[in-house]
Short mmCIF file of C-alpha atoms in Angstrom, two decimals:
data_model
loop_
_atom_site.label_atom_id
_atom_site.label_comp_id
_atom_site.label_asym_id
_atom_site.label_seq_id
_atom_site.Cartn_x
_atom_site.Cartn_y
_atom_site.Cartn_z
CA MET A 188 1.94 -16.39 14.40
CA GLU A 189 -0.32 -17.08 11.28
CA LEU A 190 0.11 -19.71 9.18
CA THR A 191 -2.19 -20.02 5.76
CA GLU A 192 -2.05 -21.55 2.51
CA LYS A 193 -3.96 -20.49 -0.48
CA LYS A 194 -3.98 -21.31 -3.99
CA GLY A 195 -1.12 -19.73 -4.81
CA PHE A 196 2.02 -18.69 -2.71
CA ASP A 197 2.31 -20.82 0.74
CA PHE A 198 3.10 -17.36 3.15
CA ARG A 199 2.84 -16.52 6.85
CA MET A 200 1.57 -12.70 8.21
CA GLU A 201 3.41 -12.70 11.93
CA CYS A 202 3.92 -9.95 14.50
CA LYS A 203 0.25 -8.39 13.61
CA PRO A 204 -1.16 -6.01 13.28
CA ASP A 205 1.42 -3.45 15.18
CA TYR A 206 4.78 -4.38 12.85
CA GLY A 207 3.36 -6.51 10.30
CA PHE A 208 5.70 -9.11 8.87
CA LEU A 209 5.45 -11.92 5.84
CA SER A 210 7.55 -14.97 4.83
CA VAL A 211 6.49 -16.55 1.54
CA THR A 212 7.78 -19.55 -0.11
CA VAL A 213 8.99 -19.12 -3.59
CA SER A 214 8.59 -22.71 -5.33
CA SER A 215 11.49 -23.44 -8.02
CA GLY A 216 10.88 -21.52 -11.10
CA GLN A 217 8.71 -19.14 -9.63
CA LYS A 218 8.70 -15.64 -9.38
CA LEU A 219 7.81 -12.82 -6.72
CA LYS A 220 7.18 -8.66 -7.16
CA VAL A 221 8.21 -7.16 -3.92
CA GLU A 222 8.61 -3.72 -3.04
CA ALA A 223 12.04 -2.25 -3.41
CA ALA A 224 14.23 -2.50 -0.18
CA ALA A 225 11.50 -4.43 2.02
CA MET A 226 13.63 -7.88 1.69
CA ALA A 227 14.63 -8.72 5.26
CA ALA A 228 16.00 -11.80 4.49
CA MET A 229 15.94 -14.63 1.86
CA ASP A 230 17.37 -17.93 1.22
CA THR A 231 20.51 -17.79 -0.78
CA ASN A 232 19.36 -19.53 -4.08
CA LEU A 233 17.18 -16.73 -4.66
CA GLU A 234 18.19 -14.20 -7.17
CA MET A 235 16.85 -10.37 -7.63
CA LYS A 236 16.57 -8.36 -10.44
CA THR A 237 15.49 -4.40 -10.22
CA LYS A 238 12.44 -2.92 -12.59
CA LEU A 239 11.23 0.43 -13.20
CA LYS A 240 7.34 0.37 -13.28
CA GLY A 241 6.68 3.54 -16.23
CA GLY A 242 10.02 4.27 -17.18
CA PHE A 243 12.89 6.58 -17.10
CA ALA A 244 10.75 10.04 -18.31
CA ARG A 245 8.02 8.72 -15.52
CA PHE A 246 9.98 8.34 -12.67
CA LEU A 247 11.18 11.72 -12.95
CA SER A 248 7.29 13.07 -12.32
CA GLY A 249 7.13 10.54 -9.37
CA GLU A 250 4.61 8.22 -11.64
CA SER A 251 6.96 5.24 -11.29
CA ILE A 252 8.05 2.50 -8.73
CA PHE A 253 10.58 0.34 -8.26
CA ILE A 254 9.89 -3.22 -7.72
CA ASN A 255 12.25 -5.63 -7.25
CA GLU A 256 11.99 -9.46 -8.94
CA PHE A 257 12.93 -12.77 -6.74
CA THR A 258 13.31 -15.80 -8.50
CA ALA A 259 14.15 -19.08 -7.19
CA ASN A 260 16.82 -21.30 -8.52
CA ASN A 261 17.91 -24.94 -7.98
CA GLY A 262 14.95 -25.57 -5.21
CA ASP A 263 12.26 -23.49 -2.73
CA ALA A 264 13.38 -20.94 -1.05
CA GLU A 265 11.57 -18.19 1.55
CA ILE A 266 11.62 -14.88 1.77
CA GLN A 267 11.01 -12.18 4.75
CA ILE A 268 9.26 -8.73 3.90
CA ALA A 269 9.46 -6.03 6.12
CA PRO A 270 7.18 -2.83 5.65
CA ALA A 271 8.61 0.25 6.06
CA CYS A 272 6.20 1.65 8.27
CA PRO A 273 4.84 0.18 11.37
CA GLY A 274 1.42 -1.06 11.05
CA ASP A 275 -0.48 -4.03 9.82
CA VAL A 276 0.19 -6.15 6.28
CA GLU A 277 -2.78 -7.51 4.48
CA HIS A 278 -3.63 -10.20 1.97
CA ILE A 279 -5.87 -10.23 -0.95
CA TYR A 280 -6.15 -13.30 -3.77
CA LEU A 281 -7.56 -11.46 -6.93
CA GLN A 282 -8.90 -13.63 -9.45
CA ASN A 283 -9.35 -11.77 -12.87
CA GLU A 284 -9.57 -8.72 -10.42
CA THR A 285 -8.19 -4.89 -9.72
CA ILE A 286 -7.44 -3.10 -6.63
CA TYR A 287 -6.27 0.45 -5.63
CA LEU A 288 -3.98 0.83 -3.26
CA GLN A 289 -2.27 4.54 -1.95
CA ASN A 290 1.06 4.87 -3.15
CA THR A 291 2.71 3.23 -0.23
CA ALA A 292 1.04 0.30 0.39
CA PHE A 293 2.02 -2.33 -2.56
CA LEU A 294 3.95 -4.82 -0.06
CA ALA A 295 4.82 -7.61 -3.36
CA SER A 296 2.51 -9.72 -5.91
CA ALA A 297 2.65 -12.94 -7.39
CA TYR A 298 4.72 -12.33 -10.64
CA ASN A 299 1.36 -12.46 -13.48
CA ILE A 300 0.10 -9.72 -10.63
CA THR A 301 0.04 -6.52 -13.47
CA VAL A 302 1.45 -3.19 -10.94
CA GLU A 303 1.20 0.23 -12.26
CA SER A 304 1.01 3.30 -11.42
CA LYS A 305 -2.09 5.79 -12.16
CA TRP A 306 -2.83 9.44 -12.26
CA GLN A 307 -5.41 10.38 -10.33
CA GLY A 308 -5.51 14.03 -10.94
CA PHE A 309 -5.19 17.27 -9.07
CA THR A 310 -8.26 17.40 -7.68
CA LYS A 311 -8.20 13.34 -6.82
CA GLY A 312 -4.44 14.21 -5.78
CA PHE A 313 -4.42 13.50 -2.18
CA PHE A 314 -4.22 10.05 -0.61
CA SER A 315 -0.51 10.39 0.34
CA GLY A 316 0.28 13.84 1.03
CA GLU A 317 0.96 15.85 -1.95
CA SER A 318 1.01 12.22 -3.96
CA PHE A 319 -1.21 12.22 -7.60
CA PHE A 320 -0.67 8.87 -7.84
CA LEU A 321 -2.44 5.15 -6.86
CA ILE A 322 -0.50 1.92 -7.45
CA LYS A 323 -3.36 -0.37 -9.48
CA CYS A 324 -3.02 -3.85 -8.94
CA SER A 325 -4.99 -6.34 -11.59
CA GLY A 326 -4.83 -9.84 -12.32
CA THR A 327 -4.98 -12.91 -10.89
CA GLY A 328 -2.74 -14.24 -8.24
CA ASP A 329 -1.52 -13.36 -4.38
CA LEU A 330 -1.28 -9.43 -3.35
CA TRP A 331 0.17 -8.06 0.11
CA PHE A 332 -0.04 -4.68 1.46
CA ASN A 333 0.55 -2.68 4.34
CA SER A 334 -0.46 0.07 5.85
CA TYR A 335 0.52 2.86 8.59
CA GLY A 336 -1.35 1.37 12.28
CA GLY A 337 -4.17 -1.36 11.86
CA ILE A 338 -6.18 -2.69 8.70
CA ILE A 339 -9.88 -2.60 9.34
CA PRO A 340 -11.95 -3.63 6.01
CA ILE A 341 -15.05 -1.86 5.09
CA ASP A 342 -17.76 -2.75 3.00
CA VAL A 343 -19.73 -0.23 1.18
CA GLU A 344 -23.00 -0.93 -0.28
CA GLU A 345 -24.39 2.49 -1.88
CA GLY A 346 -21.85 5.38 0.43
CA TYR A 347 -18.98 6.37 2.30
CA VAL A 348 -17.23 8.84 3.31
CA ILE A 349 -13.37 8.71 4.48
CA ASP A 350 -10.11 10.74 5.43
CA THR A 351 -7.77 10.61 2.58
CA GLY A 352 -4.97 9.97 5.25
CA HIS A 353 -6.47 6.82 5.86
CA ILE A 354 -7.06 5.31 2.85
CA VAL A 355 -5.19 1.71 2.38
CA ALA A 356 -6.90 0.46 -0.99
CA PHE A 357 -9.93 -0.21 -2.52
CA THR A 358 -11.68 -2.10 -4.93
CA ASP A 359 -12.24 -1.64 -8.52
CA GLY A 360 -15.74 -0.59 -9.28
CA LEU A 361 -16.07 2.20 -6.33
CA ALA A 362 -16.21 5.72 -7.29
CA TYR A 363 -14.85 8.70 -5.64
CA GLU A 364 -14.31 12.15 -5.39
CA ILE A 365 -12.50 14.49 -3.19
CA ALA A 366 -14.25 16.86 -0.96
CA ARG A 367 -13.99 19.27 2.14
CA ILE A 368 -15.76 17.69 5.06
CA GLY A 369 -16.97 21.43 6.21
CA GLY A 370 -16.18 24.84 4.65
CA TYR A 371 -12.94 26.10 4.92
CA LYS A 372 -12.29 26.72 8.58
CA SER A 373 -12.62 23.18 8.94
CA LEU A 374 -10.27 22.83 6.27
CA PHE A 375 -7.12 24.82 8.09
CA PHE A 376 -8.08 24.58 11.71
CA SER A 377 -10.21 21.38 12.87
CA GLY A 378 -7.72 18.88 11.98
CA GLU A 379 -10.94 17.20 9.91
CA GLY A 380 -9.75 18.53 6.28
CA LEU A 381 -10.07 16.56 2.91
CA VAL A 382 -12.29 13.34 2.83
CA CYS A 383 -12.95 10.52 0.10
CA ARG A 384 -16.72 10.37 -0.77
CA PHE A 385 -17.11 6.80 -2.30
CA LYS A 386 -20.18 5.80 -4.35
CA GLY A 387 -21.10 2.01 -5.25
CA LYS A 388 -20.56 -1.51 -4.04
CA GLY A 389 -16.84 -2.73 -3.01
CA ARG A 390 -14.84 -2.88 -0.54
CA VAL A 391 -12.71 0.03 1.53
CA TRP A 392 -9.56 -0.78 3.24
CA ILE A 393 -8.53 2.01 5.92
CA GLN A 394 -5.78 2.46 8.49
CA THR A 395 -6.05 2.98 12.63
CA ARG A 396 -3.38 6.01 12.01
CA LYS A 397 -2.11 8.60 9.41
CA ILE A 398 0.78 10.05 9.74
CA SER A 399 0.71 14.11 9.36
CA PRO A 400 -0.46 14.11 12.90
CA PHE A 401 1.96 11.83 14.02
CA ILE A 402 4.47 14.27 12.38
CA SER A 403 2.53 17.07 14.16
CA TRP A 404 2.98 15.20 17.19
CA VAL A 405 6.52 14.44 17.08
CA ASN A 406 7.79 17.51 15.55
CA PRO A 407 7.85 19.76 19.02
CA PHE A 408 10.32 16.74 20.42
CA ARG A 409 12.66 17.33 17.88
CA PRO A 410 15.95 18.56 19.04
CA VAL A 411 16.69 22.25 17.86
CA LYS A 412 20.15 23.39 17.01
CA SER A 413 21.98 26.17 19.53
CA ASN A 414 23.17 29.06 17.74
CA ASN A 415 25.39 29.30 20.23
#
């Protein structure tokens, strides 16, 4: 168990790196943004409201995200937060900065962190399966994000190539483009398909596993319904 005190919230990150679990102390009157359905347990003096970031029209296109806002009333309160995927939880304190997350990576943030979806375009829309959106987080305050598998930070000095399925987050200022690592045969038969080529100076966080190969591995073990 790791006890950490930062400029913002007091928090603990437990069960790392396999099944990351986050506990945050919300001071009286403070608000905390949390991914929808991620609350595992909380004190009774926390009040929850659900917000749809992006509006209903964007929700129909998949561009919006649901975020629950928790407010501590009549004293401090603690909330426990559990990510959907088995994997790690990472924390960063933004200081008037911007970070981009793959669309399932947002876990929680300070209330004054702006959380919004960002259109990638059809060419770049491969970070999370068929999603064309990233989550843009900007401002000053605490931010927590999660992964499938462990999280490894990589400092990019000039350029770096990463499989799109392993990208969790990256800092603003890094330019990127989606490309094939080989020819069309490699794309369909090698198991090494699309990669992201980063340029510039910044940091990228990668996850040690990706979901699509796991789904392929599990698929043969699924029970098959007999027609008899």
